[in-house]
PDB file of C-alpha atoms and ligand atoms in Angstrom:
ATOM      1  CA  MET A   1     -60.480-120.606  49.996  1.00 83.00           C
ATOM      2  CA  GLN A   2     -57.049-121.177  51.575  1.00 91.00           C
ATOM      3  CA  TYR A   3     -57.336-117.925  53.561  1.00 94.00           C
ATOM      4  CA  LEU A   4     -60.786-118.905  54.815  1.00 97.00           C
ATOM      5  CA  ASP A   5     -59.545-122.361  55.822  1.00 98.00           C
ATOM      6  CA  ASP A   6     -56.597-120.834  57.722  1.00 97.00           C
ATOM      7  CA  VAL A   7     -58.900-118.467  59.604  1.00 97.00           C
ATOM      8  CA  ILE A   8     -61.364-121.235  60.490  1.00 98.00           C
ATOM      9  CA  CYS A   9     -58.594-123.588  61.650  1.00 97.00           C
ATOM     10  CA  ALA A  10     -57.325-120.774  63.908  1.00 97.00           C
ATOM     11  CA  TRP A  11     -60.857-120.286  65.274  1.00 97.00           C
ATOM     12  CA  MET A  12     -61.089-124.038  65.943  1.00 96.00           C
ATOM     13  CA  THR A  13     -57.777-123.923  67.835  1.00 95.00           C
ATOM     14  CA  ASN A  14     -59.300-121.263  70.107  1.00 96.00           C
ATOM     15  CA  LEU A  15     -61.905-123.813  71.181  1.00 97.00           C
ATOM     16  CA  ASP A  16     -59.180-125.634  73.110  1.00 97.00           C
ATOM     17  CA  ASN A  17     -59.060-122.669  75.513  1.00 97.00           C
ATOM     18  CA  MET A  18     -62.747-121.912  75.434  1.00 97.00           C
ATOM     19  CA  ILE A  19     -64.248-125.365  76.105  1.00 98.00           C
ATOM     20  CA  PRO A  20     -62.581-126.500  79.393  1.00 97.00           C
ATOM     21  CA  PRO A  21     -63.994-123.689  81.602  1.00 97.00           C
ATOM     22  CA  LEU A  22     -67.424-124.129  79.992  1.00 97.00           C
ATOM     23  CA  ILE A  23     -67.389-127.850  80.788  1.00 97.00           C
ATOM     24  CA  ALA A  24     -66.159-127.163  84.311  1.00 96.00           C
ATOM     25  CA  ASP A  25     -69.264-125.036  84.839  1.00 95.00           C
ATOM     26  CA  MET A  26     -71.665-127.079  82.702  1.00 95.00           C
ATOM     27  CA  LYS A  27     -75.357-126.214  82.857  1.00 96.00           C
ATOM     28  CA  THR A  28     -77.775-128.581  81.148  1.00 95.00           C
ATOM     29  CA  SER A  29     -81.368-127.960  80.129  1.00 94.00           C
ATOM     30  CA  THR A  30     -83.917-129.830  78.017  1.00 95.00           C
ATOM     31  CA  LYS A  31     -85.610-128.754  74.769  1.00 91.00           C
ATOM     32  CA  LYS A  32     -88.431-130.835  73.191  1.00 91.00           C
ATOM     33  CA  ASN A  33     -88.297-133.712  75.712  1.00 95.00           C
ATOM     34  CA  ARG A  34     -86.143-135.090  78.528  1.00 94.00           C
ATOM     35  CA  PHE A  35     -83.728-136.746  76.060  1.00 92.00           C
ATOM     36  CA  ASP A  36     -83.221-133.572  73.998  1.00 89.00           C
ATOM     37  CA  LEU A  37     -80.414-131.793  75.844  1.00 91.00           C
ATOM     38  CA  VAL A  38     -78.593-128.517  75.410  1.00 94.00           C
ATOM     39  CA  THR A  39     -75.821-127.024  77.533  1.00 95.00           C
ATOM     40  CA  ASN A  40     -73.990-123.733  77.972  1.00 97.00           C
ATOM     41  CA  VAL A  41     -71.166-125.344  75.956  1.00 98.00           C
ATOM     42  CA  ASP A  42     -73.385-125.722  72.854  1.00 97.00           C
ATOM     43  CA  LYS A  43     -74.774-122.177  73.194  1.00 97.00           C
ATOM     44  CA  GLN A  44     -71.448-120.456  73.830  1.00 98.00           C
ATOM     45  CA  ILE A  45     -69.636-122.153  70.940  1.00 98.00           C
ATOM     46  CA  GLN A  46     -72.368-121.159  68.513  1.00 98.00           C
ATOM     47  CA  ASN A  47     -72.549-117.584  69.889  1.00 98.00           C
ATOM     48  CA  GLN A  48     -68.794-117.196  69.563  1.00 98.00           C
ATOM     49  CA  PHE A  49     -68.848-118.411  65.980  1.00 98.00           C
ATOM     50  CA  GLU A  50     -71.747-116.137  65.082  1.00 98.00           C
ATOM     51  CA  ASN A  51     -69.897-113.143  66.562  1.00 97.00           C
ATOM     52  CA  PHE A  52     -66.751-114.148  64.682  1.00 97.00           C
ATOM     53  CA  LEU A  53     -68.668-114.303  61.372  1.00 97.00           C
ATOM     54  CA  ASN A  54     -70.391-110.972  62.009  1.00 97.00           C
ATOM     55  CA  GLU A  55     -67.069-109.320  62.734  1.00 97.00           C
ATOM     56  CA  HIS A  56     -64.907-110.815  59.959  1.00 96.00           C
ATOM     57  CA  PHE A  57     -67.387-111.922  57.266  1.00 97.00           C
ATOM     58  CA  PRO A  58     -70.501-109.734  57.623  1.00 97.00           C
ATOM     59  CA  THR A  59     -72.010-110.949  54.334  1.00 97.00           C
ATOM     60  CA  HIS A  60     -71.968-114.586  55.500  1.00 98.00           C
ATOM     61  CA  TYR A  61     -75.019-116.249  57.105  1.00 98.00           C
ATOM     62  CA  LEU A  62     -75.201-118.937  59.790  1.00 98.00           C
ATOM     63  CA  LEU A  63     -77.673-121.800  60.044  1.00 98.00           C
ATOM     64  CA  GLY A  64     -77.170-123.265  63.526  1.00 98.00           C
ATOM     65  CA  GLU A  65     -78.946-125.739  65.781  1.00 97.00           C
ATOM     66  CA  GLU A  66     -79.271-123.371  68.756  1.00 96.00           C
ATOM     67  CA  LYS A  67     -80.615-120.321  66.920  1.00 95.00           C
ATOM     68  CA  ASN A  68     -83.651-119.135  65.032  1.00 95.00           C
ATOM     69  CA  ASN A  69     -83.010-119.802  61.338  1.00 95.00           C
ATOM     70  CA  GLN A  70     -86.032-118.040  59.859  1.00 92.00           C
ATOM     71  CA  PHE A  71     -83.992-115.853  57.481  1.00 91.00           C
ATOM     72  CA  ILE A  72     -82.074-118.733  55.888  1.00 94.00           C
ATOM     73  CA  HIS A  73     -83.069-119.490  52.281  1.00 95.00           C
ATOM     74  CA  GLU A  74     -81.805-121.292  49.144  1.00 94.00           C
ATOM     75  CA  ASP A  75     -80.316-118.192  47.480  1.00 94.00           C
ATOM     76  CA  ILE A  76     -77.739-117.254  50.122  1.00 96.00           C
ATOM     77  CA  GLU A  77     -74.292-116.953  48.532  1.00 98.00           C
ATOM     78  CA  HIS A  78     -72.156-117.584  51.632  1.00 98.00           C
ATOM     79  CA  LEU A  79     -73.753-119.980  54.101  1.00 98.00           C
ATOM     80  CA  TRP A  80     -72.261-121.698  57.142  1.00 98.00           C
ATOM     81  CA  ILE A  81     -74.049-124.568  58.868  1.00 98.00           C
ATOM     82  CA  MET A  82     -73.008-125.416  62.426  1.00 98.00           C
ATOM     83  CA  ASP A  83     -73.783-128.021  65.032  1.00 98.00           C
ATOM     84  CA  PRO A  84     -71.906-126.484  67.983  1.00 98.00           C
ATOM     85  CA  ILE A  85     -71.945-129.781  69.879  1.00 98.00           C
ATOM     86  CA  ASP A  86     -73.011-132.916  68.067  1.00 98.00           C
ATOM     87  CA  GLY A  87     -73.548-135.669  70.634  1.00 98.00           C
ATOM     88  CA  THR A  88     -74.696-133.414  73.486  1.00 98.00           C
ATOM     89  CA  ALA A  89     -76.062-136.446  75.372  1.00 97.00           C
ATOM     90  CA  ASN A  90     -72.565-137.979  75.211  1.00 98.00           C
ATOM     91  CA  LEU A  91     -71.030-134.737  76.477  1.00 98.00           C
ATOM     92  CA  VAL A  92     -73.448-134.657  79.425  1.00 97.00           C
ATOM     93  CA  LYS A  93     -73.406-138.366  80.294  1.00 97.00           C
ATOM     94  CA  GLN A  94     -69.891-139.443  79.304  1.00 97.00           C
ATOM     95  CA  GLN A  95     -67.716-136.361  78.600  1.00 96.00           C
ATOM     96  CA  GLU A  96     -66.584-138.245  75.488  1.00 98.00           C
ATOM     97  CA  ASP A  97     -67.672-138.912  71.891  1.00 98.00           C
ATOM     98  CA  TYR A  98     -68.952-135.508  70.857  1.00 98.00           C
ATOM     99  CA  CYS A  99     -67.746-133.132  68.143  1.00 98.00           C
ATOM    100  CA  ILE A 100     -68.210-129.752  66.513  1.00 98.00           C
ATOM    101  CA  ILE A 101     -69.601-129.806  62.957  1.00 98.00           C
ATOM    102  CA  LEU A 102     -69.114-126.845  60.631  1.00 98.00           C
ATOM    103  CA  ALA A 103     -69.608-126.562  56.874  1.00 98.00           C
ATOM    104  CA  TYR A 104     -69.392-123.733  54.356  1.00 98.00           C
ATOM    105  CA  PHE A 105     -71.531-123.622  51.209  1.00 98.00           C
ATOM    106  CA  VAL A 106     -70.985-121.206  48.324  1.00 98.00           C
ATOM    107  CA  ASN A 107     -74.188-120.819  46.308  1.00 98.00           C
ATOM    108  CA  GLY A 108     -75.304-124.177  47.715  1.00 97.00           C
ATOM    109  CA  GLU A 109     -72.051-125.981  46.831  1.00 98.00           C
ATOM    110  CA  PRO A 110     -70.189-127.636  49.735  1.00 98.00           C
ATOM    111  CA  SER A 111     -66.784-125.923  49.786  1.00 98.00           C
ATOM    112  CA  LEU A 112     -65.216-126.402  53.253  1.00 98.00           C
ATOM    113  CA  SER A 113     -66.087-128.941  55.944  1.00 98.00           C
ATOM    114  CA  TYR A 114     -64.904-129.494  59.508  1.00 98.00           C
ATOM    115  CA  ILE A 115     -65.636-132.145  62.109  1.00 98.00           C
ATOM    116  CA  TYR A 116     -63.634-131.452  65.256  1.00 98.00           C
ATOM    117  CA  ASP A 117     -63.331-134.478  67.539  1.00 98.00           C
ATOM    118  CA  TYR A 118     -62.433-132.257  70.488  1.00 98.00           C
ATOM    119  CA  PRO A 119     -62.027-134.984  73.174  1.00 98.00           C
ATOM    120  CA  ARG A 120     -59.472-136.780  70.960  1.00 98.00           C
ATOM    121  CA  GLY A 121     -57.898-133.584  69.643  1.00 98.00           C
ATOM    122  CA  VAL A 122     -58.430-134.452  65.966  1.00 98.00           C
ATOM    123  CA  LEU A 123     -59.647-131.872  63.463  1.00 98.00           C
ATOM    124  CA  TYR A 124     -61.012-133.490  60.309  1.00 98.00           C
ATOM    125  CA  LYS A 125     -61.465-131.201  57.339  1.00 98.00           C
ATOM    126  CA  ALA A 126     -62.322-131.379  53.660  1.00 98.00           C
ATOM    127  CA  ILE A 127     -61.514-128.715  51.078  1.00 98.00           C
ATOM    128  CA  LYS A 128     -63.266-128.779  47.727  1.00 98.00           C
ATOM    129  CA  GLY A 129     -60.964-130.189  45.054  1.00 98.00           C
ATOM    130  CA  GLN A 130     -58.101-130.755  47.521  1.00 98.00           C
ATOM    131  CA  GLY A 131     -59.217-133.802  49.503  1.00 98.00           C
ATOM    132  CA  ALA A 132     -59.738-134.521  53.188  1.00 98.00           C
ATOM    133  CA  PHE A 133     -57.353-134.373  56.137  1.00 98.00           C
ATOM    134  CA  ALA A 134     -57.031-135.410  59.786  1.00 98.00           C
ATOM    135  CA  ASN A 135     -54.866-132.919  61.701  1.00 98.00           C
ATOM    136  CA  GLY A 136     -53.349-131.915  58.360  1.00 97.00           C
ATOM    137  CA  GLN A 137     -52.529-135.449  57.213  1.00 98.00           C
ATOM    138  CA  PRO A 138     -54.306-136.472  53.980  1.00 98.00           C
ATOM    139  CA  LEU A 139     -57.031-139.098  54.316  1.00 98.00           C
ATOM    140  CA  LEU A 140     -57.111-141.777  51.639  1.00 98.00           C
ATOM    141  CA  GLU A 141     -60.246-143.079  49.949  1.00 98.00           C
ATOM    142  CA  PRO A 142     -61.448-145.976  52.153  1.00 98.00           C
ATOM    143  CA  LYS A 143     -60.900-149.468  50.770  1.00 98.00           C
ATOM    144  CA  SER A 144     -63.907-151.239  49.327  1.00 98.00           C
ATOM    145  CA  LEU A 145     -65.986-152.877  52.112  1.00 98.00           C
ATOM    146  CA  ALA A 146     -68.579-155.547  51.329  1.00 98.00           C
ATOM    147  CA  LEU A 147     -71.507-155.520  53.775  1.00 98.00           C
ATOM    148  CA  GLN A 148     -70.675-158.958  55.161  1.00 98.00           C
ATOM    149  CA  ASP A 149     -67.259-157.607  56.253  1.00 98.00           C
ATOM    150  CA  ALA A 150     -68.508-154.200  57.437  1.00 98.00           C
ATOM    151  CA  ILE A 151     -69.535-152.696  60.769  1.00 98.00           C
ATOM    152  CA  VAL A 152     -72.750-150.724  60.304  1.00 98.00           C
ATOM    153  CA  SER A 153     -74.112-147.980  62.526  1.00 98.00           C
ATOM    154  CA  PHE A 154     -77.771-146.981  62.955  1.00 97.00           C
ATOM    155  CA  ASN A 155     -80.283-146.238  65.712  1.00 96.00           C
ATOM    156  CA  PRO A 156     -82.221-149.479  66.376  1.00 94.00           C
ATOM    157  CA  GLN A 157     -84.929-147.527  68.253  1.00 93.00           C
ATOM    158  CA  VAL A 158     -86.260-146.144  64.958  1.00 93.00           C
ATOM    159  CA  ILE A 159     -85.761-149.180  62.710  1.00 94.00           C
ATOM    160  CA  ASN A 160     -88.261-152.027  62.705  1.00 92.00           C
ATOM    161  CA  ILE A 161     -87.049-155.136  64.475  1.00 90.00           C
ATOM    162  CA  GLU A 162     -87.086-157.406  61.366  1.00 91.00           C
ATOM    163  CA  THR A 163     -85.002-154.821  59.529  1.00 94.00           C
ATOM    164  CA  VAL A 164     -82.544-154.556  62.429  1.00 94.00           C
ATOM    165  CA  GLN A 165     -82.149-158.345  62.458  1.00 94.00           C
ATOM    166  CA  MET A 166     -81.599-158.436  58.724  1.00 95.00           C
ATOM    167  CA  LEU A 167     -78.927-155.712  59.007  1.00 96.00           C
ATOM    168  CA  LEU A 168     -77.211-157.645  61.809  1.00 97.00           C
ATOM    169  CA  ALA A 169     -77.349-160.922  59.876  1.00 97.00           C
ATOM    170  CA  SER A 170     -76.029-159.368  56.654  1.00 98.00           C
ATOM    171  CA  SER A 171     -73.165-157.304  58.099  1.00 98.00           C
ATOM    172  CA  PHE A 172     -70.085-158.139  60.156  1.00 98.00           C
ATOM    173  CA  SER A 173     -71.323-156.292  63.235  1.00 98.00           C
ATOM    174  CA  TYR A 174     -73.045-153.234  64.662  1.00 97.00           C
ATOM    175  CA  ARG A 175     -71.801-150.180  66.641  1.00 98.00           C
ATOM    176  CA  LEU A 176     -73.377-146.799  67.425  1.00 98.00           C
ATOM    177  CA  ILE A 177     -71.329-143.929  68.845  1.00 98.00           C
ATOM    178  CA  GLY A 178     -74.309-141.597  69.214  1.00 98.00           C
ATOM    179  CA  ALA A 179     -72.940-138.506  67.497  1.00 98.00           C
ATOM    180  CA  CYS A 180     -73.853-138.342  63.811  1.00 98.00           C
ATOM    181  CA  GLY A 181     -70.602-136.536  62.956  1.00 98.00           C
ATOM    182  CA  LEU A 182     -68.414-139.151  64.659  1.00 99.00           C
ATOM    183  CA  ASP A 183     -70.377-142.147  63.366  1.00 99.00           C
ATOM    184  CA  SER A 184     -69.877-140.581  59.918  1.00 99.00           C
ATOM    185  CA  ILE A 185     -66.140-140.125  60.566  1.00 99.00           C
ATOM    186  CA  ARG A 186     -65.836-143.895  61.085  1.00 98.00           C
ATOM    187  CA  VAL A 187     -67.220-144.375  57.562  1.00 98.00           C
ATOM    188  CA  ILE A 188     -64.978-141.605  56.244  1.00 98.00           C
ATOM    189  CA  LYS A 189     -61.927-143.394  57.709  1.00 98.00           C
ATOM    190  CA  GLY A 190     -63.029-146.820  56.409  1.00 98.00           C
ATOM    191  CA  GLN A 191     -63.708-148.245  59.897  1.00 98.00           C
ATOM    192  CA  PHE A 192     -67.494-148.581  59.402  1.00 98.00           C
ATOM    193  CA  GLY A 193     -69.202-149.582  56.157  1.00 98.00           C
ATOM    194  CA  ALA A 194     -72.194-147.294  56.664  1.00 98.00           C
ATOM    195  CA  HIS A 195     -73.923-144.924  59.067  1.00 98.00           C
ATOM    196  CA  VAL A 196     -77.669-144.335  58.838  1.00 98.00           C
ATOM    197  CA  ASN A 197     -79.682-141.597  60.531  1.00 98.00           C
ATOM    198  CA  THR A 198     -83.400-141.705  59.668  1.00 96.00           C
ATOM    199  CA  ASN A 199     -84.136-138.110  60.689  1.00 95.00           C
ATOM    200  CA  PRO A 200     -81.110-135.815  60.867  1.00 98.00           C
ATOM    201  CA  LYS A 201     -81.329-132.029  60.722  1.00 98.00           C
ATOM    202  CA  PRO A 202     -79.140-129.931  58.371  1.00 98.00           C
ATOM    203  CA  TRP A 203     -76.449-129.356  61.066  1.00 98.00           C
ATOM    204  CA  ASP A 204     -76.067-133.116  61.766  1.00 98.00           C
ATOM    205  CA  ILE A 205     -74.981-133.861  58.191  1.00 98.00           C
ATOM    206  CA  ALA A 206     -73.721-130.530  56.769  1.00 98.00           C
ATOM    207  CA  ALA A 207     -70.023-131.433  56.782  1.00 98.00           C
ATOM    208  CA  GLN A 208     -70.471-134.945  55.433  1.00 98.00           C
ATOM    209  CA  PHE A 209     -71.367-133.826  51.871  1.00 98.00           C
ATOM    210  CA  LEU A 210     -67.836-132.686  51.076  1.00 98.00           C
ATOM    211  CA  PHE A 211     -66.035-135.537  52.851  1.00 99.00           C
ATOM    212  CA  ALA A 212     -68.140-137.978  50.815  1.00 98.00           C
ATOM    213  CA  GLU A 213     -67.424-136.084  47.591  1.00 98.00           C
ATOM    214  CA  GLU A 214     -63.675-135.874  48.189  1.00 98.00           C
ATOM    215  CA  LEU A 215     -63.271-139.510  49.330  1.00 98.00           C
ATOM    216  CA  GLY A 216     -65.513-141.354  46.865  1.00 98.00           C
ATOM    217  CA  LEU A 217     -68.181-142.277  49.434  1.00 98.00           C
ATOM    218  CA  LYS A 218     -71.942-142.390  48.885  1.00 98.00           C
ATOM    219  CA  MET A 219     -74.147-139.922  50.735  1.00 98.00           C
ATOM    220  CA  THR A 220     -77.842-140.119  49.822  1.00 98.00           C
ATOM    221  CA  ASN A 221     -81.305-140.307  51.299  1.00 97.00           C
ATOM    222  CA  LEU A 222     -82.672-143.780  52.037  1.00 96.00           C
ATOM    223  CA  THR A 223     -83.987-144.294  48.521  1.00 95.00           C
ATOM    224  CA  GLY A 224     -80.614-143.452  47.012  1.00 97.00           C
ATOM    225  CA  GLN A 225     -81.476-139.882  45.967  1.00 98.00           C
ATOM    226  CA  PRO A 226     -79.469-136.696  46.665  1.00 98.00           C
ATOM    227  CA  ILE A 227     -80.106-134.787  49.918  1.00 98.00           C
ATOM    228  CA  ASN A 228     -80.860-131.068  50.030  1.00 98.00           C
ATOM    229  CA  HIS A 229     -78.471-129.450  52.543  1.00 98.00           C
ATOM    230  CA  LEU A 230     -81.134-127.067  53.902  1.00 98.00           C
ATOM    231  CA  GLN A 231     -83.817-129.720  54.359  1.00 97.00           C
ATOM    232  CA  ALA A 232     -81.755-132.796  55.361  1.00 97.00           C
ATOM    233  CA  GLY A 233     -84.006-135.809  56.197  1.00 96.00           C
ATOM    234  CA  PRO A 234     -83.268-139.567  56.042  1.00 97.00           C
ATOM    235  CA  PHE A 235     -79.534-140.048  55.412  1.00 98.00           C
ATOM    236  CA  ILE A 236     -76.875-142.647  54.778  1.00 98.00           C
ATOM    237  CA  ILE A 237     -73.143-142.152  54.361  1.00 98.00           C
ATOM    238  CA  SER A 238     -71.593-145.324  53.078  1.00 98.00           C
ATOM    239  CA  ASN A 239     -68.685-147.099  51.533  1.00 98.00           C
ATOM    240  CA  PRO A 240     -69.786-147.488  47.887  1.00 98.00           C
ATOM    241  CA  SER A 241     -69.506-151.282  48.114  1.00 98.00           C
ATOM    242  CA  CYS A 242     -72.282-151.718  50.675  1.00 98.00           C
ATOM    243  CA  HIS A 243     -74.537-148.698  50.004  1.00 98.00           C
ATOM    244  CA  GLN A 244     -77.153-150.391  47.812  1.00 98.00           C
ATOM    245  CA  GLU A 245     -77.348-153.511  49.967  1.00 98.00           C
ATOM    246  CA  VAL A 246     -77.985-151.471  53.138  1.00 98.00           C
ATOM    247  CA  LEU A 247     -80.698-149.476  51.341  1.00 97.00           C
ATOM    248  CA  ASP A 248     -82.349-152.654  50.024  1.00 97.00           C
ATOM    249  CA  ILE A 249     -82.539-154.033  53.569  1.00 96.00           C
ATOM    250  CA  LEU A 250     -83.781-150.754  55.052  1.00 95.00           C
ATOM    251  CA  ASN A 251     -86.581-150.606  52.490  1.00 93.00           C
ATOM    252  CA  SER A 252     -87.713-154.208  53.027  1.00 87.00           C
ATOM    253  CA  HIS A 253     -89.108-155.955  56.115  1.00 69.00           C
ATOM    254  CA  GLY A 254     -91.129-152.993  57.334  1.00 67.00           C
ATOM    255  CA  GLY A 255     -88.319-150.468  57.064  1.00 77.00           C
ATOM    256  CA  TYR A 256     -87.757-147.543  59.407  1.00 75.00           C
ATOM    257  CA  GLN A 257     -89.405-144.557  61.045  1.00 73.00           C
ATOM    258  CA  LYS A 258     -88.312-140.983  60.521  1.00 65.00           C
TER     259      LYS A 258
HETATM  260  C1  IPD B 301     -77.867-135.954  67.684  1.00 66.29           C
HETATM  261  C2  IPD B 301     -76.753-136.964  67.538  1.00 66.29           C
HETATM  262  C3  IPD B 301     -77.325-138.364  67.460  1.00 66.29           C
HETATM  263  C4  IPD B 301     -78.335-138.499  66.332  1.00 66.29           C
HETATM  264  C5  IPD B 301     -79.431-137.453  66.436  1.00 66.29           C
HETATM  265  C6  IPD B 301     -78.830-136.052  66.540  1.00 66.29           C
HETATM  266  P1  IPD B 301     -77.231-133.632  68.991  1.00 66.29           P
HETATM  267  O1  IPD B 301     -77.318-134.626  67.680  1.00 66.29           O
HETATM  268  O2  IPD B 301     -76.007-136.741  66.364  1.00 66.29           O
HETATM  269  O3  IPD B 301     -76.303-139.311  67.223  1.00 66.29           O
HETATM  270  O4  IPD B 301     -78.909-139.777  66.349  1.00 66.29           O
HETATM  271  O5  IPD B 301     -80.257-137.536  65.286  1.00 66.29           O
HETATM  272  O6  IPD B 301     -79.880-135.123  66.725  1.00 66.29           O
HETATM  273  O7  IPD B 301     -78.639-133.373  69.437  1.00 66.29           O
HETATM  274  O8  IPD B 301     -76.426-134.321  70.007  1.00 66.29           O
HETATM  275  O9  IPD B 301     -76.586-132.443  68.383  1.00 66.29           O
HETATM  276 CA1   CA B 302     -76.376-133.065  66.116  1.00 66.29          CA
HETATM  277 CA1   CA B 303     -76.165-130.305  68.708  1.00 66.29          CA
END
């Protein structure tokens, strides 16, 4: 596992040379609707990683946002899940607050996780059984955060208004960065109490499984059950001290939409 981590960290370092010219010549197009954006940056990063895997680890498979994933199934031994740019709208509109998400599963078990906050130059990683790190420095388990003292993060466009008001009234405050990986990092670092996404895809939440496991956080669906990494669906990553309270609120007062 150490060899694999070294190789992946080296690949991530290469992104520092690869991304600036791509951004300088950024081309944006839409997918399902006018808010669903993709750029040459997303496509090139994923292509490069796929080529890298094919060359160095030909028995490994990739599930990625910008590719056809029809041959991905539960029984794959070595599986990587990648969101080449998480927060593409932020990249296009703000050139800030986006990240690269990458996670490695061995027989379905989360084994290595990376969230690269490229604009800030911070590589977060988690290694099974060894903990989590930010640019090589160990991350500590976040301190216990009661909901009334916690900042919570969610998308108010897909949560019913009574539920939003209840969340605001019960917590300290609200913030949304708009990149699932970076909103999750705030929980991982103990800055937010919880981040909720009512309809993420596997690549939005792939890395969070191992960070949660290594740092004593809760990561479940919105009824408190485990999430399947290939199916994803409604998701919360939370400080253990406010997890149940956030779920109780989300499931009362009309709840949320997927
Ligand atoms: C999106 C972002 C956003 C979240 C969406 C994701 P993308 O990812 O993480 O914060 O609310 O559910 O799809 O499209 O920028 O990779
Ligand atoms: Ca994403
Ligand atoms: Ca993406």
